[in-house]
């Protein structure tokens, strides 16, 4: 079976999981209903040597900062809907007010072929208030959403996630007292020919240059990791930094990421120094059009930002994923062990770089060195109280027996870190 079929099956059966390169555990998967952990039997599946080519494709991308001011929403939507349809975007990233009930209601009603993915900065899928008391932080925080809308008639969404632009991106958190800021990414696959691409959409803070530069590095890292997996990548957003500035240069200093404006064969309304951009990875063969869309129409401003559009061609790519850099196990350690007669519960700290890791892979060996159990524990989480520690329940075990546990960090395509090794002995019956 071709690797892409294996990957898609895995995505459909295990949320946010890709089967990786080389020999991996089979998809004979069961879920521990008490713990939610995913267990697999120990059967190897060989990756075929055959590599096919995915077709080239034309992609149409939009970036849309949605106005904070919600007056005249009906009038604005009457302008926005036909405007969006006239550009026929394959996907579009919205920022700021795009997550409040107003815009999603009108966009869903006026764009029946489109669906969206993403979470509000408070962790919910939607939010009725921009300012609300956060139950973890204990004071009023500003909430925004960076949704990605996509043409669901044309594409399947294989995977998506929202991360926070902070030192701990996989659970709700802020960077040094700034506002809650997020980045949503998604991977889309053309229903007809299997063409895939990644869309990354973000809204960076402007509180300080340090904060903006930190968040720019984080978004660049997300984009680079998808590009290193062999996917074409489009990055949209309100970056709150000027073209040519220090933070902007952090993104464009990457050897594989470019500003679509300066690649475009045709530019429209491209004068000035914007703070909203569409960046592209080096898999994009050419950018045919770049346009800043003036949204002040008939006296109604769709936003205090001008929207951005790009039309590009992606070249034919191998139907395979490149192997990324080594995955680090730094930070993983068992901090609590409760070994009983027939079971053992472990608590371990997560890897320091949990950023875009998919899961932890657990192997259990008996005292003869025989592999008797495997588990997969997802890294994705939204609970800030438990995000730093993961639980692992191992059972059934034999009494008065020494066991060895190996814990690996595993990325999106199955590449694993070196194991962290821990041993324990069960109690006497």
Tab-separated table of C-alpha atoms in Angstrom:
chain	number	residue	atom	x	y	z
A	1	UNK	CA	0.000	0.000	0.000
A	2	UNK	CA	1.362	3.382	-0.903
A	3	UNK	CA	2.559	5.564	1.924
A	4	UNK	CA	-0.052	8.260	1.351
A	5	UNK	CA	-2.824	5.671	1.807
A	6	UNK	CA	-1.185	4.549	5.053
A	7	UNK	CA	-0.932	8.165	6.197
A	8	UNK	CA	-4.541	8.959	5.371
A	9	UNK	CA	-5.834	5.797	7.086
A	10	UNK	CA	-3.853	6.695	10.154
A	11	UNK	CA	-5.234	10.222	10.130
A	12	UNK	CA	-8.777	8.923	9.885
A	13	UNK	CA	-8.349	6.377	12.687
A	14	UNK	CA	-6.061	8.239	15.095
A	15	UNK	CA	-6.504	11.982	15.522
A	16	UNK	CA	-3.512	14.007	14.436
A	17	UNK	CA	-1.277	10.998	13.696
A	18	UNK	CA	0.817	10.275	10.636
A	19	UNK	CA	2.467	6.878	10.019
A	20	UNK	CA	6.120	7.589	9.349
A	21	UNK	CA	8.966	6.457	7.153
A	22	UNK	CA	10.467	2.983	7.565
A	23	UNK	CA	8.986	0.123	9.580
A	24	UNK	CA	6.321	1.235	12.038
A	25	UNK	CA	3.753	-0.493	14.260
A	26	UNK	CA	0.699	-1.730	12.375
A	27	UNK	CA	-2.679	-0.033	12.495
A	28	UNK	CA	-4.074	-2.786	14.732
A	29	UNK	CA	-5.016	-0.186	17.327
A	30	UNK	CA	-7.106	-0.365	20.491
A	31	UNK	CA	-7.959	2.396	22.923
A	32	UNK	CA	-7.769	2.004	26.690
A	33	UNK	CA	-11.201	3.374	27.624
A	34	UNK	CA	-10.127	4.180	31.175
A	35	UNK	CA	-7.053	6.207	30.289
A	36	UNK	CA	-7.676	7.231	26.693
A	37	UNK	CA	-4.247	5.871	25.732
A	38	UNK	CA	-3.858	4.172	22.375
A	39	UNK	CA	-2.351	0.686	22.332
A	40	UNK	CA	-0.918	-1.153	19.324
A	41	UNK	CA	0.230	-4.711	18.775
A	42	UNK	CA	3.848	-5.274	17.770
A	43	UNK	CA	3.663	-6.005	14.046
A	44	UNK	CA	5.978	-4.345	11.528
A	45	UNK	CA	4.736	-2.936	8.230
A	46	UNK	CA	7.297	-2.423	5.492
A	47	UNK	CA	7.229	0.838	3.592
A	48	UNK	CA	7.089	0.265	-0.171
A	49	UNK	CA	9.987	1.460	-2.301
A	50	UNK	CA	7.682	2.786	-5.009
A	51	UNK	CA	7.460	6.575	-5.086
A	52	UNK	CA	4.854	8.278	-7.252
A	53	UNK	CA	4.602	11.958	-8.111
A	54	UNK	CA	1.803	14.211	-6.991
A	55	UNK	CA	0.461	16.576	-9.641
A	56	UNK	CA	1.247	20.257	-9.905
A	57	UNK	CA	-1.592	22.543	-8.871
A	58	UNK	CA	-2.714	26.152	-8.852
A	59	UNK	CA	-3.554	27.462	-5.381
A	60	UNK	CA	-5.496	30.601	-4.465
A	61	UNK	CA	-4.890	31.954	-0.940
A	62	UNK	CA	-6.371	34.890	0.988
A	63	UNK	CA	-5.463	36.577	4.277
A	64	UNK	CA	-8.334	38.478	5.910
A	65	UNK	CA	-8.083	40.485	9.100
A	66	UNK	CA	-11.725	40.891	10.157
A	67	UNK	CA	-12.633	44.252	11.632
A	68	UNK	CA	-13.030	44.521	15.390
A	69	UNK	CA	-15.919	46.959	14.910
A	70	UNK	CA	-19.055	44.838	14.401
A	71	UNK	CA	-21.484	47.586	13.402
A	72	UNK	CA	-23.247	47.165	10.054
A	73	UNK	CA	-22.350	43.473	9.920
A	74	UNK	CA	-25.124	42.644	7.467
A	75	UNK	CA	-24.003	45.377	5.072
A	76	UNK	CA	-20.380	44.321	5.404
A	77	UNK	CA	-21.187	40.674	4.800
A	78	UNK	CA	-23.198	41.606	1.705
A	79	UNK	CA	-19.965	43.059	0.333
A	80	UNK	CA	-17.587	40.438	1.751
A	81	UNK	CA	-19.340	37.318	0.451
A	82	UNK	CA	-19.376	38.176	-3.293
A	83	UNK	CA	-15.869	39.627	-2.937
A	84	UNK	CA	-14.558	36.344	-1.527
A	85	UNK	CA	-16.393	34.326	-4.164
A	86	UNK	CA	-14.884	36.436	-6.923
A	87	UNK	CA	-11.387	35.331	-5.826
A	88	UNK	CA	-12.407	31.652	-5.330
A	89	UNK	CA	-9.781	30.956	-2.648
A	90	UNK	CA	-8.799	27.380	-1.934
A	91	UNK	CA	-8.214	28.456	1.657
A	92	UNK	CA	-8.211	31.726	3.542
A	93	UNK	CA	-6.850	32.716	6.931
A	94	UNK	CA	-8.906	35.059	9.105
A	95	UNK	CA	-7.628	36.975	12.100
A	96	UNK	CA	-8.979	39.041	14.984
A	97	UNK	CA	-12.777	39.393	14.800
A	98	UNK	CA	-13.136	36.443	12.420
A	99	UNK	CA	-13.929	34.098	15.309
A	100	UNK	CA	-16.767	36.024	16.946
A	101	UNK	CA	-20.246	34.691	16.189
A	102	UNK	CA	-20.946	37.521	13.707
A	103	UNK	CA	-18.498	36.758	10.904
A	104	UNK	CA	-18.661	32.941	11.072
A	105	UNK	CA	-22.457	33.156	10.901
A	106	UNK	CA	-22.432	35.267	7.752
A	107	UNK	CA	-19.536	33.398	6.145
A	108	UNK	CA	-21.145	30.012	6.788
A	109	UNK	CA	-24.427	31.244	5.383
A	110	UNK	CA	-22.897	32.913	2.325
A	111	UNK	CA	-20.141	30.362	1.604
A	112	UNK	CA	-21.830	26.927	1.857
A	113	UNK	CA	-18.888	25.164	0.172
A	114	UNK	CA	-16.464	26.339	2.877
A	115	UNK	CA	-15.695	24.941	6.316
A	116	UNK	CA	-13.259	26.248	8.910
A	117	UNK	CA	-10.795	24.888	11.459
A	118	UNK	CA	-9.179	26.552	14.444
A	119	UNK	CA	-9.723	27.506	18.060
A	120	UNK	CA	-10.243	30.773	19.847
A	121	UNK	CA	-7.349	31.970	21.968
A	122	UNK	CA	-9.231	30.850	25.085
A	123	UNK	CA	-9.220	27.277	23.747
A	124	UNK	CA	-12.845	27.172	22.585
A	125	UNK	CA	-14.073	26.798	19.019
A	126	UNK	CA	-16.080	30.025	19.325
A	127	UNK	CA	-16.294	32.919	21.762
A	128	UNK	CA	-18.997	35.534	22.307
A	129	UNK	CA	-16.822	38.138	24.035
A	130	UNK	CA	-13.518	39.676	23.030
A	131	UNK	CA	-12.644	40.422	26.646
A	132	UNK	CA	-13.427	37.853	29.315
A	133	UNK	CA	-12.172	36.750	32.720
A	134	UNK	CA	-9.818	33.829	32.169
A	135	UNK	CA	-10.297	31.115	34.817
A	136	UNK	CA	-6.611	30.179	34.776
A	137	UNK	CA	-5.056	33.616	34.557
A	138	UNK	CA	-7.624	35.291	36.814
A	139	UNK	CA	-8.065	38.577	34.948
A	140	UNK	CA	-9.537	40.029	31.769
A	141	UNK	CA	-7.783	38.853	28.616
A	142	UNK	CA	-8.299	39.684	24.974
A	143	UNK	CA	-9.532	36.782	22.836
A	144	UNK	CA	-9.178	36.374	19.091
A	145	UNK	CA	-9.407	33.558	16.568
A	146	UNK	CA	-7.219	32.679	13.601
A	147	UNK	CA	-9.475	30.362	11.657
A	148	UNK	CA	-8.616	28.797	8.324
A	149	UNK	CA	-11.538	28.484	5.924
A	150	UNK	CA	-11.182	26.001	3.070
A	151	UNK	CA	-13.203	24.867	0.072
A	152	UNK	CA	-14.575	21.612	1.501
A	153	UNK	CA	-16.142	20.704	-1.829
A	154	UNK	CA	-12.651	20.515	-3.309
A	155	UNK	CA	-10.433	19.549	-0.330
A	156	UNK	CA	-10.353	17.258	2.660
A	157	UNK	CA	-8.715	18.603	5.804
A	158	UNK	CA	-6.286	15.858	6.846
A	159	UNK	CA	-5.108	17.469	10.057
A	160	UNK	CA	-5.137	20.767	11.928
A	161	UNK	CA	-4.210	22.290	15.262
A	162	UNK	CA	-4.096	25.627	17.070
A	163	UNK	CA	-1.009	26.455	19.128
A	164	UNK	CA	-0.343	29.407	21.413
A	165	UNK	CA	2.473	31.790	20.534
A	166	UNK	CA	4.320	31.384	23.811
A	167	UNK	CA	7.081	29.296	25.381
A	168	UNK	CA	4.509	26.499	25.878
A	169	UNK	CA	2.631	26.458	22.574
A	170	UNK	CA	0.522	23.345	23.140
A	171	UNK	CA	-1.540	24.700	25.999
A	172	UNK	CA	-3.196	28.032	26.583
A	173	UNK	CA	-0.508	30.484	27.614
A	174	UNK	CA	0.899	33.958	27.028
A	175	UNK	CA	4.370	35.212	26.253
A	176	UNK	CA	5.683	37.381	29.105
A	177	UNK	CA	2.392	39.023	29.938
A	178	UNK	CA	1.313	39.795	26.401
A	179	UNK	CA	-2.127	39.057	24.997
A	180	UNK	CA	-3.161	35.508	24.185
A	181	UNK	CA	-2.017	34.956	20.593
A	182	UNK	CA	-2.437	31.833	18.497
A	183	UNK	CA	-1.412	30.193	15.249
A	184	UNK	CA	-3.612	27.679	13.421
A	185	UNK	CA	-2.234	25.260	10.845
A	186	UNK	CA	-3.996	22.802	8.560
A	187	UNK	CA	-3.072	20.257	5.888
A	188	UNK	CA	-5.440	19.961	2.931
A	189	UNK	CA	-5.698	17.276	0.274
A	190	UNK	CA	-7.400	17.663	-3.103
A	191	UNK	CA	-10.253	15.148	-3.326
A	192	UNK	CA	-9.641	14.411	-7.010
A	193	UNK	CA	-5.883	14.080	-7.418
A	194	UNK	CA	-4.393	13.825	-3.925
A	195	UNK	CA	-2.437	17.110	-4.094
A	196	UNK	CA	-1.591	18.354	-0.582
A	197	UNK	CA	-0.482	21.630	0.945
A	198	UNK	CA	-0.177	23.222	4.384
A	199	UNK	CA	-1.708	26.542	5.399
A	200	UNK	CA	-0.400	28.357	8.497
A	201	UNK	CA	-2.395	31.338	9.813
A	202	UNK	CA	-1.479	33.611	12.715
A	203	UNK	CA	-1.944	36.901	14.545
A	204	UNK	CA	1.209	38.230	16.220
A	205	UNK	CA	1.314	40.604	19.166
A	206	UNK	CA	2.586	44.162	19.013
A	207	UNK	CA	3.188	44.737	22.737
A	208	UNK	CA	6.984	44.763	22.353
A	209	UNK	CA	9.509	44.089	19.601
A	210	UNK	CA	10.845	41.190	21.657
A	211	UNK	CA	7.406	39.554	21.797
A	212	UNK	CA	6.749	40.050	18.095
A	213	UNK	CA	10.138	38.634	17.133
A	214	UNK	CA	9.705	35.622	19.432
A	215	UNK	CA	6.299	34.855	17.915
A	216	UNK	CA	7.617	35.328	14.381
A	217	UNK	CA	10.333	32.735	15.080
A	218	UNK	CA	7.695	30.345	16.381
A	219	UNK	CA	5.508	30.708	13.277
A	220	UNK	CA	8.533	30.371	11.017
A	221	UNK	CA	9.405	27.154	12.841
A	222	UNK	CA	5.941	25.734	12.201
A	223	UNK	CA	6.170	26.578	8.503
A	224	UNK	CA	9.704	25.206	8.154
A	225	UNK	CA	8.759	21.920	9.751
A	226	UNK	CA	5.942	21.362	7.280
A	227	UNK	CA	8.206	22.413	4.419
A	228	UNK	CA	10.819	19.932	5.639
A	229	UNK	CA	8.153	17.233	5.528
A	230	UNK	CA	7.888	17.881	1.791
A	231	UNK	CA	4.677	19.952	1.858
A	232	UNK	CA	4.109	23.253	0.024
A	233	UNK	CA	3.368	25.867	2.704
A	234	UNK	CA	1.433	29.151	2.673
A	235	UNK	CA	1.685	31.442	5.720
A	236	UNK	CA	-0.954	34.144	6.200
A	237	UNK	CA	-1.602	36.539	9.028
A	238	UNK	CA	-1.663	39.881	10.732
A	239	UNK	CA	2.010	40.003	11.670
A	240	UNK	CA	1.914	43.460	13.289
A	241	UNK	CA	5.330	44.263	11.873
A	242	UNK	CA	6.367	46.353	8.910
A	243	UNK	CA	7.848	45.016	5.721
A	244	UNK	CA	11.630	45.056	5.996
A	245	UNK	CA	11.700	45.364	9.779
A	246	UNK	CA	13.670	43.130	12.155
A	247	UNK	CA	10.754	40.777	12.808
A	248	UNK	CA	9.859	40.571	9.109
A	249	UNK	CA	13.486	39.673	8.372
A	250	UNK	CA	13.277	36.767	10.802
A	251	UNK	CA	10.726	35.146	8.503
A	252	UNK	CA	12.404	36.038	5.216
A	253	UNK	CA	15.865	35.053	6.467
A	254	UNK	CA	14.760	31.441	6.181
A	255	UNK	CA	16.270	29.956	3.005
A	256	UNK	CA	12.979	28.214	2.203
A	257	UNK	CA	10.402	30.975	2.906
A	258	UNK	CA	9.650	34.001	0.726
A	259	UNK	CA	7.261	36.956	0.624
A	260	UNK	CA	4.833	36.231	-2.213
A	261	UNK	CA	4.701	39.928	-3.077
A	262	UNK	CA	8.279	39.889	-4.359
A	263	UNK	CA	7.814	36.665	-6.312
A	264	UNK	CA	4.640	37.774	-8.067
A	265	UNK	CA	4.542	38.187	-11.836
A	266	UNK	CA	1.653	40.639	-11.441
A	267	UNK	CA	1.103	42.997	-8.481
A	268	UNK	CA	-1.935	45.129	-7.697
A	269	UNK	CA	-2.163	47.820	-5.010
A	270	UNK	CA	1.215	46.641	-3.706
A	271	UNK	CA	2.537	50.068	-2.735
A	272	UNK	CA	3.220	50.970	0.888
A	273	UNK	CA	4.514	48.850	3.778
A	274	UNK	CA	1.854	46.355	4.885
A	275	UNK	CA	1.704	44.411	8.153
A	276	UNK	CA	-0.366	41.566	6.639
A	277	UNK	CA	1.523	39.115	4.424
A	278	UNK	CA	1.284	35.885	2.482
A	279	UNK	CA	4.575	34.041	2.739
A	280	UNK	CA	5.267	30.902	0.690
A	281	UNK	CA	7.731	28.020	0.884
A	282	UNK	CA	10.209	27.086	-1.831
A	283	UNK	CA	7.910	24.306	-3.129
A	284	UNK	CA	5.785	27.037	-4.732
A	285	UNK	CA	6.989	27.132	-8.337
A	286	UNK	CA	5.713	30.607	-9.180
A	287	UNK	CA	3.384	33.317	-7.874
A	288	UNK	CA	1.214	34.623	-10.700
A	289	UNK	CA	-0.776	37.303	-8.865
A	290	UNK	CA	-0.415	39.285	-5.677
A	291	UNK	CA	-3.059	41.811	-4.676
A	292	UNK	CA	-3.812	44.018	-1.703
A	293	UNK	CA	-7.610	44.213	-1.662
A	294	UNK	CA	-9.023	47.592	-0.690
A	295	UNK	CA	-12.004	46.834	1.511
A	296	UNK	CA	-13.546	50.300	1.875
A	297	UNK	CA	-16.504	49.785	-0.436
A	298	UNK	CA	-19.564	52.056	-0.596
A	299	UNK	CA	-18.572	53.615	2.712
A	300	UNK	CA	-18.361	50.345	4.612
A	301	UNK	CA	-14.972	49.177	5.808
A	302	UNK	CA	-14.735	45.393	5.978
A	303	UNK	CA	-11.707	45.799	8.219
A	304	UNK	CA	-9.146	48.296	9.422
A	305	UNK	CA	-6.682	46.134	7.452
A	306	UNK	CA	-6.640	45.503	3.718
A	307	UNK	CA	-7.031	41.869	2.768
A	308	UNK	CA	-4.335	40.107	0.718
A	309	UNK	CA	-4.668	37.608	-2.142
A	310	UNK	CA	-2.117	35.436	-3.941
A	311	UNK	CA	-2.453	32.950	-6.804
A	312	UNK	CA	0.433	30.531	-7.220
A	313	UNK	CA	1.474	27.287	-8.891
A	314	UNK	CA	2.972	24.425	-6.924
A	315	UNK	CA	5.267	22.134	-8.861
A	316	UNK	CA	4.907	18.366	-9.018
A	317	UNK	CA	6.294	16.768	-5.850
A	318	UNK	CA	7.194	13.225	-4.785
A	319	UNK	CA	4.454	11.409	-2.914
A	320	UNK	CA	6.713	10.965	0.099
A	321	UNK	CA	7.777	12.867	3.154
A	322	UNK	CA	11.319	13.974	3.863
A	323	UNK	CA	12.903	12.975	7.150
A	324	UNK	CA	13.203	16.017	9.419
A	325	UNK	CA	15.913	16.754	11.938
A	326	UNK	CA	16.370	14.437	14.889
A	327	UNK	CA	13.689	14.530	17.561
A	328	UNK	CA	14.993	15.392	21.035
A	329	UNK	CA	13.972	13.581	24.232
A	330	UNK	CA	15.230	16.458	26.385
A	331	UNK	CA	12.937	17.080	29.345
A	332	UNK	CA	11.343	13.624	29.485
A	333	UNK	CA	11.713	11.970	32.886
A	334	UNK	CA	9.587	9.698	35.075
A	335	UNK	CA	8.608	11.683	38.176
A	336	UNK	CA	6.222	9.242	39.840
A	337	UNK	CA	5.836	5.475	39.751
A	338	UNK	CA	3.130	3.381	41.421
A	339	UNK	CA	4.061	-0.280	40.854
A	340	UNK	CA	1.432	-2.682	42.171
A	341	UNK	CA	1.018	-6.455	41.776
A	342	UNK	CA	-0.549	-6.479	38.339
A	343	UNK	CA	-0.138	-2.891	37.102
A	344	UNK	CA	2.028	0.200	37.225
A	345	UNK	CA	1.043	3.836	36.757
A	346	UNK	CA	3.728	6.263	35.608
A	347	UNK	CA	3.823	10.039	35.388
A	348	UNK	CA	6.447	11.610	33.150
A	349	UNK	CA	7.300	15.166	32.209
A	350	UNK	CA	6.949	16.181	28.578
A	351	UNK	CA	9.779	16.963	26.212
A	352	UNK	CA	11.100	20.525	26.346
A	353	UNK	CA	10.384	20.917	22.640
A	354	UNK	CA	6.789	19.664	22.487
A	355	UNK	CA	6.339	21.950	19.504
A	356	UNK	CA	4.636	19.957	16.748
A	357	UNK	CA	5.424	16.617	18.343
A	358	UNK	CA	2.568	14.221	17.678
A	359	UNK	CA	2.777	11.752	20.541
A	360	UNK	CA	4.844	9.769	23.004
A	361	UNK	CA	5.553	6.153	22.123
A	362	UNK	CA	5.884	3.751	25.062
A	363	UNK	CA	7.479	0.296	24.972
A	364	UNK	CA	7.341	-2.160	27.887
A	365	UNK	CA	9.797	-5.081	28.182
A	366	UNK	CA	9.749	-7.945	30.680
A	367	UNK	CA	12.803	-9.292	32.516
A	368	UNK	CA	13.743	-11.481	29.522
A	369	UNK	CA	13.867	-8.473	27.205
A	370	UNK	CA	10.639	-9.429	25.417
A	371	UNK	CA	8.494	-6.553	24.167
A	372	UNK	CA	5.057	-7.146	25.678
A	373	UNK	CA	3.209	-3.849	25.311
A	374	UNK	CA	3.197	-0.650	23.240
A	375	UNK	CA	1.255	2.542	23.863
A	376	UNK	CA	0.804	5.822	22.068
A	377	UNK	CA	-0.026	8.886	24.184
A	378	UNK	CA	-0.992	12.055	22.235
A	379	UNK	CA	0.795	15.289	23.105
A	380	UNK	CA	-2.113	17.525	22.072
A	381	UNK	CA	-3.871	19.066	25.047
A	382	UNK	CA	-5.791	22.181	26.074
A	383	UNK	CA	-5.872	21.683	29.856
A	384	UNK	CA	-3.318	24.047	31.330
A	385	UNK	CA	-3.421	22.271	34.699
A	386	UNK	CA	-2.237	18.905	33.384
A	387	UNK	CA	-0.375	19.811	30.223
A	388	UNK	CA	3.133	19.543	31.664
A	389	UNK	CA	2.786	15.928	32.847
A	390	UNK	CA	1.525	12.839	31.023
A	391	UNK	CA	0.076	9.700	32.638
A	392	UNK	CA	0.766	6.165	31.462
A	393	UNK	CA	-0.976	3.060	32.837
A	394	UNK	CA	0.728	-0.307	32.193
A	395	UNK	CA	-1.288	-3.504	32.669
A	396	UNK	CA	-1.778	-6.462	32.995
A	397	UNK	CA	1.577	-7.308	34.594
A	398	UNK	CA	2.960	-10.237	36.555
A	399	UNK	CA	3.754	-9.987	40.262
A	400	UNK	CA	7.300	-9.659	41.590
A	401	UNK	CA	8.717	-9.032	38.108
A	402	UNK	CA	11.176	-6.430	36.880
A	403	UNK	CA	10.081	-4.414	33.833
A	404	UNK	CA	11.783	-1.823	31.653
A	405	UNK	CA	9.930	1.087	30.058
A	406	UNK	CA	11.217	3.070	27.088
A	407	UNK	CA	9.621	6.464	26.364
A	408	UNK	CA	10.127	8.107	22.952
A	409	UNK	CA	9.032	11.493	21.615
A	410	UNK	CA	7.449	11.007	18.174
A	411	UNK	CA	6.857	13.651	15.498
A	412	UNK	CA	4.148	13.954	12.839
A	413	UNK	CA	5.649	11.462	10.406
A	414	UNK	CA	6.759	8.865	12.926
A	415	UNK	CA	10.397	9.844	13.481
A	416	UNK	CA	11.240	9.094	17.117
A	417	UNK	CA	13.800	10.348	19.604
A	418	UNK	CA	16.239	8.187	21.486
A	419	UNK	CA	14.373	6.523	24.376
A	420	UNK	CA	14.313	7.565	28.002
A	421	UNK	CA	14.675	4.286	29.947
A	422	UNK	CA	13.061	3.521	33.325
A	423	UNK	CA	12.826	0.253	35.307
A	424	UNK	CA	10.477	-0.892	38.065
A	425	UNK	CA	9.509	-4.085	39.868
A	426	UNK	CA	5.927	-5.095	40.625
A	427	UNK	CA	4.827	-6.021	44.143
A	428	UNK	CA	4.679	-9.573	45.502
A	429	UNK	CA	1.252	-11.187	45.236
